[in-house]
């Protein structure tokens, strides 16, 4: 078998975050002997990975990013640290690395959205309506101005709902680096948005649900 098995049609997500935290490492370990069990990890996490990739690169690229994320995860699962019971940071880290290879495409799309208020990539972000896209225009310009590392940290916190330690695990950087990058990114975004009347609404796009 050279790749991960396909998602099981009609599979329902079962259990909450505690179940996922308890089960992911076991699923990965058991899949070493029974590869078909890896489909369970895909069922649990592929929708979130796809949603995150789509917000950053658009639906078309998100399909490829999601598929490649789980292909890499499947091929390297024997090196997974089972001390981490929840696989989300690991999977987001793989996805972030893949997204990073498209950074020119992402920045180009963000700049186009900031300049024109519309872009094919942005149009696929979470099914935004035209008025929400208008709000995103100033935000897009602010995001485009960030360094790749700062943008990764900010969006993993804001759009993937990862905690600081989870971001550190995902990107394999010290916790202190996560905090410094996040503070720098937030400061730069606020400075960029502060002169725009859409500041309040746009800033909400970078507020993770667990901080509300």
PDB file of C-alpha atoms in Angstrom:
ATOM      1  CA  UNK A   1       0.000   0.000   0.000  1.00  0.00           C
ATOM      2  CA  UNK A   2       1.618   3.296  -1.071  1.00  0.00           C
ATOM      3  CA  UNK A   3      -0.864   5.824   0.278  1.00  0.00           C
ATOM      4  CA  UNK A   4      -3.512   6.335   2.907  1.00  0.00           C
ATOM      5  CA  UNK A   5      -6.837   4.594   2.436  1.00  0.00           C
ATOM      6  CA  UNK A   6      -9.755   6.753   1.316  1.00  0.00           C
ATOM      7  CA  UNK A   7     -12.170   8.211   3.812  1.00  0.00           C
ATOM      8  CA  UNK A   8     -15.039   5.909   4.619  1.00  0.00           C
ATOM      9  CA  UNK A   9     -18.215   7.268   3.019  1.00  0.00           C
ATOM     10  CA  UNK A  10     -20.804   8.453   5.491  1.00  0.00           C
ATOM     11  CA  UNK A  11     -18.513   8.167   8.492  1.00  0.00           C
ATOM     12  CA  UNK A  12     -19.811  10.299  11.325  1.00  0.00           C
ATOM     13  CA  UNK A  13     -17.478  12.053  13.728  1.00  0.00           C
ATOM     14  CA  UNK A  14     -17.809  10.370  17.070  1.00  0.00           C
ATOM     15  CA  UNK A  15     -16.882  11.792  20.437  1.00  0.00           C
ATOM     16  CA  UNK A  16     -15.435  15.147  21.396  1.00  0.00           C
ATOM     17  CA  UNK A  17     -11.921  16.508  21.699  1.00  0.00           C
ATOM     18  CA  UNK A  18     -11.177  14.263  24.675  1.00  0.00           C
ATOM     19  CA  UNK A  19     -11.951  11.176  22.602  1.00  0.00           C
ATOM     20  CA  UNK A  20      -9.703  12.408  19.817  1.00  0.00           C
ATOM     21  CA  UNK A  21      -6.910  13.170  22.278  1.00  0.00           C
ATOM     22  CA  UNK A  22      -7.193   9.667  23.690  1.00  0.00           C
ATOM     23  CA  UNK A  23      -7.556   7.827  20.401  1.00  0.00           C
ATOM     24  CA  UNK A  24      -5.270   9.387  17.761  1.00  0.00           C
ATOM     25  CA  UNK A  25      -2.014   7.907  19.000  1.00  0.00           C
ATOM     26  CA  UNK A  26      -3.637   4.495  19.389  1.00  0.00           C
ATOM     27  CA  UNK A  27      -5.040   4.641  15.851  1.00  0.00           C
ATOM     28  CA  UNK A  28      -1.624   5.516  14.442  1.00  0.00           C
ATOM     29  CA  UNK A  29       0.080   2.739  16.406  1.00  0.00           C
ATOM     30  CA  UNK A  30      -2.497   0.134  15.425  1.00  0.00           C
ATOM     31  CA  UNK A  31      -2.318   1.209  11.783  1.00  0.00           C
ATOM     32  CA  UNK A  32       1.285   0.029  11.623  1.00  0.00           C
ATOM     33  CA  UNK A  33      -0.059  -3.524  11.623  1.00  0.00           C
ATOM     34  CA  UNK A  34      -3.464  -2.749  10.130  1.00  0.00           C
ATOM     35  CA  UNK A  35      -2.978   0.099   7.603  1.00  0.00           C
ATOM     36  CA  UNK A  36      -6.686   0.365   6.854  1.00  0.00           C
ATOM     37  CA  UNK A  37      -7.243   1.762  10.366  1.00  0.00           C
ATOM     38  CA  UNK A  38      -5.480   4.964   9.328  1.00  0.00           C
ATOM     39  CA  UNK A  39      -8.739   5.900   7.606  1.00  0.00           C
ATOM     40  CA  UNK A  40     -10.050   6.727  11.069  1.00  0.00           C
ATOM     41  CA  UNK A  41      -7.488   9.502  11.433  1.00  0.00           C
ATOM     42  CA  UNK A  42      -8.460  10.860   8.021  1.00  0.00           C
ATOM     43  CA  UNK A  43     -12.152  10.785   8.932  1.00  0.00           C
ATOM     44  CA  UNK A  44     -11.523  12.766  12.096  1.00  0.00           C
ATOM     45  CA  UNK A  45      -9.190  15.459  10.829  1.00  0.00           C
ATOM     46  CA  UNK A  46      -9.343  15.832   7.031  1.00  0.00           C
ATOM     47  CA  UNK A  47     -12.305  18.269   7.041  1.00  0.00           C
ATOM     48  CA  UNK A  48     -10.469  20.653   9.392  1.00  0.00           C
ATOM     49  CA  UNK A  49      -7.206  20.434   7.447  1.00  0.00           C
ATOM     50  CA  UNK A  50      -9.063  21.044   4.191  1.00  0.00           C
ATOM     51  CA  UNK A  51     -10.944  24.022   5.634  1.00  0.00           C
ATOM     52  CA  UNK A  52      -7.715  25.602   6.868  1.00  0.00           C
ATOM     53  CA  UNK A  53      -5.909  25.051   3.568  1.00  0.00           C
ATOM     54  CA  UNK A  54      -8.879  26.452   1.643  1.00  0.00           C
ATOM     55  CA  UNK A  55      -8.861  29.648   3.681  1.00  0.00           C
ATOM     56  CA  UNK A  56      -5.205  30.140   2.844  1.00  0.00           C
ATOM     57  CA  UNK A  57      -4.913  28.886  -0.735  1.00  0.00           C
ATOM     58  CA  UNK A  58      -8.418  28.262  -2.106  1.00  0.00           C
ATOM     59  CA  UNK A  59     -10.508  25.138  -2.651  1.00  0.00           C
ATOM     60  CA  UNK A  60      -8.522  23.709  -5.558  1.00  0.00           C
ATOM     61  CA  UNK A  61      -5.199  23.826  -3.745  1.00  0.00           C
ATOM     62  CA  UNK A  62      -6.845  22.639  -0.530  1.00  0.00           C
ATOM     63  CA  UNK A  63      -7.744  19.330  -2.162  1.00  0.00           C
ATOM     64  CA  UNK A  64      -4.096  18.716  -3.028  1.00  0.00           C
ATOM     65  CA  UNK A  65      -2.771  19.962   0.322  1.00  0.00           C
ATOM     66  CA  UNK A  66      -5.155  17.723   2.260  1.00  0.00           C
ATOM     67  CA  UNK A  67      -4.364  14.656   0.178  1.00  0.00           C
ATOM     68  CA  UNK A  68      -0.616  15.199   0.434  1.00  0.00           C
ATOM     69  CA  UNK A  69      -0.815  15.926   4.169  1.00  0.00           C
ATOM     70  CA  UNK A  70      -2.365  12.547   4.866  1.00  0.00           C
ATOM     71  CA  UNK A  71      -0.099  10.791   2.376  1.00  0.00           C
ATOM     72  CA  UNK A  72       2.942  12.120   4.233  1.00  0.00           C
ATOM     73  CA  UNK A  73       1.351  11.336   7.590  1.00  0.00           C
ATOM     74  CA  UNK A  74       0.639   7.771   6.470  1.00  0.00           C
ATOM     75  CA  UNK A  75       4.162   7.223   5.173  1.00  0.00           C
ATOM     76  CA  UNK A  76       5.827   8.644   8.294  1.00  0.00           C
ATOM     77  CA  UNK A  77       3.425   7.326  10.930  1.00  0.00           C
ATOM     78  CA  UNK A  78       6.068   4.951  12.268  1.00  0.00           C
ATOM     79  CA  UNK A  79       7.967   8.025  13.510  1.00  0.00           C
ATOM     80  CA  UNK A  80       4.990   9.589  15.259  1.00  0.00           C
ATOM     81  CA  UNK A  81       5.598  10.426  18.921  1.00  0.00           C
ATOM     82  CA  UNK A  82       2.771   8.639  20.703  1.00  0.00           C
ATOM     83  CA  UNK A  83       3.332  10.787  23.779  1.00  0.00           C
ATOM     84  CA  UNK A  84       1.215  13.284  21.831  1.00  0.00           C
ATOM     85  CA  UNK A  85      -2.194  11.660  22.047  1.00  0.00           C
ATOM     86  CA  UNK A  86      -3.827  14.224  19.774  1.00  0.00           C
ATOM     87  CA  UNK A  87      -2.559  14.259  16.166  1.00  0.00           C
ATOM     88  CA  UNK A  88      -3.952  17.671  15.151  1.00  0.00           C
ATOM     89  CA  UNK A  89      -0.713  19.627  15.717  1.00  0.00           C
ATOM     90  CA  UNK A  90       1.265  17.019  13.769  1.00  0.00           C
ATOM     91  CA  UNK A  91      -1.147  17.141  10.847  1.00  0.00           C
ATOM     92  CA  UNK A  92      -1.351  20.949  10.839  1.00  0.00           C
ATOM     93  CA  UNK A  93       2.432  21.065  10.914  1.00  0.00           C
ATOM     94  CA  UNK A  94       2.619  18.924   7.778  1.00  0.00           C
ATOM     95  CA  UNK A  95      -0.053  21.046   6.109  1.00  0.00           C
ATOM     96  CA  UNK A  96       1.701  24.284   7.102  1.00  0.00           C
ATOM     97  CA  UNK A  97       4.931  23.046   5.557  1.00  0.00           C
ATOM     98  CA  UNK A  98       3.119  22.220   2.326  1.00  0.00           C
ATOM     99  CA  UNK A  99       1.296  25.553   2.324  1.00  0.00           C
ATOM    100  CA  UNK A 100       4.642  27.257   2.831  1.00  0.00           C
ATOM    101  CA  UNK A 101       5.762  25.927  -0.539  1.00  0.00           C
ATOM    102  CA  UNK A 102       2.924  27.967  -2.061  1.00  0.00           C
ATOM    103  CA  UNK A 103       3.788  31.165  -0.192  1.00  0.00           C
ATOM    104  CA  UNK A 104       4.214  33.183  -3.399  1.00  0.00           C
ATOM    105  CA  UNK A 105       0.754  32.130  -4.549  1.00  0.00           C
ATOM    106  CA  UNK A 106      -0.722  32.988  -1.170  1.00  0.00           C
ATOM    107  CA  UNK A 107       0.923  36.409  -0.960  1.00  0.00           C
ATOM    108  CA  UNK A 108      -0.017  37.202  -4.559  1.00  0.00           C
ATOM    109  CA  UNK A 109      -3.656  36.316  -3.834  1.00  0.00           C
ATOM    110  CA  UNK A 110      -3.679  38.347  -0.616  1.00  0.00           C
ATOM    111  CA  UNK A 111      -2.262  41.390  -2.378  1.00  0.00           C
ATOM    112  CA  UNK A 112      -4.798  41.036  -5.187  1.00  0.00           C
ATOM    113  CA  UNK A 113      -7.632  40.888  -2.682  1.00  0.00           C
ATOM    114  CA  UNK A 114      -6.286  43.918  -0.810  1.00  0.00           C
ATOM    115  CA  UNK A 115      -6.013  45.867  -4.071  1.00  0.00           C
ATOM    116  CA  UNK A 116      -9.282  44.910  -5.773  1.00  0.00           C
ATOM    117  CA  UNK A 117     -11.537  43.604  -3.008  1.00  0.00           C
ATOM    118  CA  UNK A 118     -12.016  40.353  -4.916  1.00  0.00           C
ATOM    119  CA  UNK A 119      -9.903  37.376  -5.822  1.00  0.00           C
ATOM    120  CA  UNK A 120     -10.757  33.814  -6.937  1.00  0.00           C
ATOM    121  CA  UNK A 121      -8.807  32.377  -4.011  1.00  0.00           C
ATOM    122  CA  UNK A 122     -10.457  34.632  -1.465  1.00  0.00           C
ATOM    123  CA  UNK A 123     -13.875  33.892  -2.944  1.00  0.00           C
ATOM    124  CA  UNK A 124     -13.554  30.303  -1.759  1.00  0.00           C
ATOM    125  CA  UNK A 125     -12.647  31.206   1.794  1.00  0.00           C
ATOM    126  CA  UNK A 126     -15.398  29.797   3.985  1.00  0.00           C
ATOM    127  CA  UNK A 127     -18.162  30.788   1.550  1.00  0.00           C
ATOM    128  CA  UNK A 128     -17.847  34.496   2.282  1.00  0.00           C
ATOM    129  CA  UNK A 129     -20.517  36.820   0.967  1.00  0.00           C
ATOM    130  CA  UNK A 130     -19.477  39.913  -0.996  1.00  0.00           C
ATOM    131  CA  UNK A 131     -19.730  42.170   2.039  1.00  0.00           C
ATOM    132  CA  UNK A 132     -17.532  39.836   4.085  1.00  0.00           C
ATOM    133  CA  UNK A 133     -15.002  39.807   1.232  1.00  0.00           C
ATOM    134  CA  UNK A 134     -14.938  43.585   1.386  1.00  0.00           C
ATOM    135  CA  UNK A 135     -14.044  43.325   5.067  1.00  0.00           C
ATOM    136  CA  UNK A 136     -11.302  40.845   4.219  1.00  0.00           C
ATOM    137  CA  UNK A 137      -9.607  43.185   1.773  1.00  0.00           C
ATOM    138  CA  UNK A 138      -7.778  45.271   4.406  1.00  0.00           C
ATOM    139  CA  UNK A 139      -7.052  42.115   6.402  1.00  0.00           C
ATOM    140  CA  UNK A 140      -5.556  40.468   3.321  1.00  0.00           C
ATOM    141  CA  UNK A 141      -3.158  43.360   2.836  1.00  0.00           C
ATOM    142  CA  UNK A 142      -2.081  43.106   6.464  1.00  0.00           C
ATOM    143  CA  UNK A 143      -1.511  39.355   6.205  1.00  0.00           C
ATOM    144  CA  UNK A 144       0.478  39.741   2.993  1.00  0.00           C
ATOM    145  CA  UNK A 145       2.903  42.047   4.790  1.00  0.00           C
ATOM    146  CA  UNK A 146       3.833  39.404   7.381  1.00  0.00           C
ATOM    147  CA  UNK A 147       6.825  37.119   7.120  1.00  0.00           C
ATOM    148  CA  UNK A 148       5.971  33.472   6.321  1.00  0.00           C
ATOM    149  CA  UNK A 149       6.857  32.372   9.870  1.00  0.00           C
ATOM    150  CA  UNK A 150       4.749  35.052  11.522  1.00  0.00           C
ATOM    151  CA  UNK A 151       1.813  34.352   9.191  1.00  0.00           C
ATOM    152  CA  UNK A 152       1.959  30.617   9.957  1.00  0.00           C
ATOM    153  CA  UNK A 153       1.836  31.216  13.703  1.00  0.00           C
ATOM    154  CA  UNK A 154      -0.925  33.831  13.542  1.00  0.00           C
ATOM    155  CA  UNK A 155      -3.209  31.777  11.292  1.00  0.00           C
ATOM    156  CA  UNK A 156      -2.648  28.485  13.098  1.00  0.00           C
ATOM    157  CA  UNK A 157      -3.827  30.229  16.264  1.00  0.00           C
ATOM    158  CA  UNK A 158      -6.611  32.249  14.661  1.00  0.00           C
ATOM    159  CA  UNK A 159      -7.956  29.936  11.948  1.00  0.00           C
ATOM    160  CA  UNK A 160      -6.947  26.464  13.143  1.00  0.00           C
ATOM    161  CA  UNK A 161      -7.753  27.154  16.812  1.00  0.00           C
ATOM    162  CA  UNK A 162      -4.439  25.684  17.974  1.00  0.00           C
ATOM    163  CA  UNK A 163      -3.093  26.639  21.378  1.00  0.00           C
ATOM    164  CA  UNK A 164       0.383  28.103  21.728  1.00  0.00           C
ATOM    165  CA  UNK A 165       1.991  24.796  22.697  1.00  0.00           C
ATOM    166  CA  UNK A 166       0.193  23.031  19.838  1.00  0.00           C
ATOM    167  CA  UNK A 167       1.595  25.597  17.400  1.00  0.00           C
ATOM    168  CA  UNK A 168       5.055  25.040  18.857  1.00  0.00           C
ATOM    169  CA  UNK A 169       4.641  21.287  18.345  1.00  0.00           C
ATOM    170  CA  UNK A 170       3.232  21.731  14.841  1.00  0.00           C
ATOM    171  CA  UNK A 171       6.031  23.995  13.621  1.00  0.00           C
ATOM    172  CA  UNK A 172       8.735  22.426  15.806  1.00  0.00           C
ATOM    173  CA  UNK A 173       9.763  25.727  17.320  1.00  0.00           C
ATOM    174  CA  UNK A 174      10.148  26.816  20.952  1.00  0.00           C
ATOM    175  CA  UNK A 175       7.094  28.082  22.795  1.00  0.00           C
ATOM    176  CA  UNK A 176       8.821  31.407  23.325  1.00  0.00           C
ATOM    177  CA  UNK A 177       9.238  31.776  19.571  1.00  0.00           C
ATOM    178  CA  UNK A 178       5.517  31.186  19.086  1.00  0.00           C
ATOM    179  CA  UNK A 179       4.712  33.942  21.555  1.00  0.00           C
ATOM    180  CA  UNK A 180       7.161  36.424  20.054  1.00  0.00           C
ATOM    181  CA  UNK A 181       6.016  35.725  16.480  1.00  0.00           C
ATOM    182  CA  UNK A 182       2.372  35.981  17.474  1.00  0.00           C
ATOM    183  CA  UNK A 183       2.875  39.255  19.323  1.00  0.00           C
ATOM    184  CA  UNK A 184       4.816  40.692  16.389  1.00  0.00           C
ATOM    185  CA  UNK A 185       2.224  39.521  13.858  1.00  0.00           C
ATOM    186  CA  UNK A 186      -0.690  40.911  15.849  1.00  0.00           C
ATOM    187  CA  UNK A 187       1.081  44.229  16.296  1.00  0.00           C
ATOM    188  CA  UNK A 188       1.794  44.548  12.580  1.00  0.00           C
ATOM    189  CA  UNK A 189      -1.767  43.599  11.642  1.00  0.00           C
ATOM    190  CA  UNK A 190      -3.226  46.104  14.100  1.00  0.00           C
ATOM    191  CA  UNK A 191      -0.930  48.821  12.767  1.00  0.00           C
ATOM    192  CA  UNK A 192      -2.030  48.017   9.205  1.00  0.00           C
ATOM    193  CA  UNK A 193      -5.723  47.943  10.062  1.00  0.00           C
ATOM    194  CA  UNK A 194      -5.872  50.809  12.512  1.00  0.00           C
ATOM    195  CA  UNK A 195      -6.428  53.420   9.817  1.00  0.00           C
ATOM    196  CA  UNK A 196      -9.146  51.391   8.085  1.00  0.00           C
ATOM    197  CA  UNK A 197     -12.847  51.715   9.085  1.00  0.00           C
ATOM    198  CA  UNK A 198     -13.224  47.934   8.729  1.00  0.00           C
ATOM    199  CA  UNK A 199     -10.616  47.405  11.465  1.00  0.00           C
ATOM    200  CA  UNK A 200     -12.964  45.997  14.108  1.00  0.00           C
ATOM    201  CA  UNK A 201     -14.646  43.492  11.790  1.00  0.00           C
ATOM    202  CA  UNK A 202     -11.397  42.501  10.122  1.00  0.00           C
ATOM    203  CA  UNK A 203      -9.646  41.951  13.451  1.00  0.00           C
ATOM    204  CA  UNK A 204     -12.387  39.496  14.424  1.00  0.00           C
ATOM    205  CA  UNK A 205     -11.179  37.265  11.579  1.00  0.00           C
ATOM    206  CA  UNK A 206      -7.978  36.772  13.584  1.00  0.00           C
ATOM    207  CA  UNK A 207      -9.658  36.029  16.908  1.00  0.00           C
ATOM    208  CA  UNK A 208      -9.726  32.267  17.599  1.00  0.00           C
ATOM    209  CA  UNK A 209     -12.931  30.878  19.038  1.00  0.00           C
ATOM    210  CA  UNK A 210     -11.247  29.782  22.255  1.00  0.00           C
ATOM    211  CA  UNK A 211     -10.357  33.394  23.123  1.00  0.00           C
ATOM    212  CA  UNK A 212     -13.890  34.721  22.660  1.00  0.00           C
TER     213      UNK A 212
END
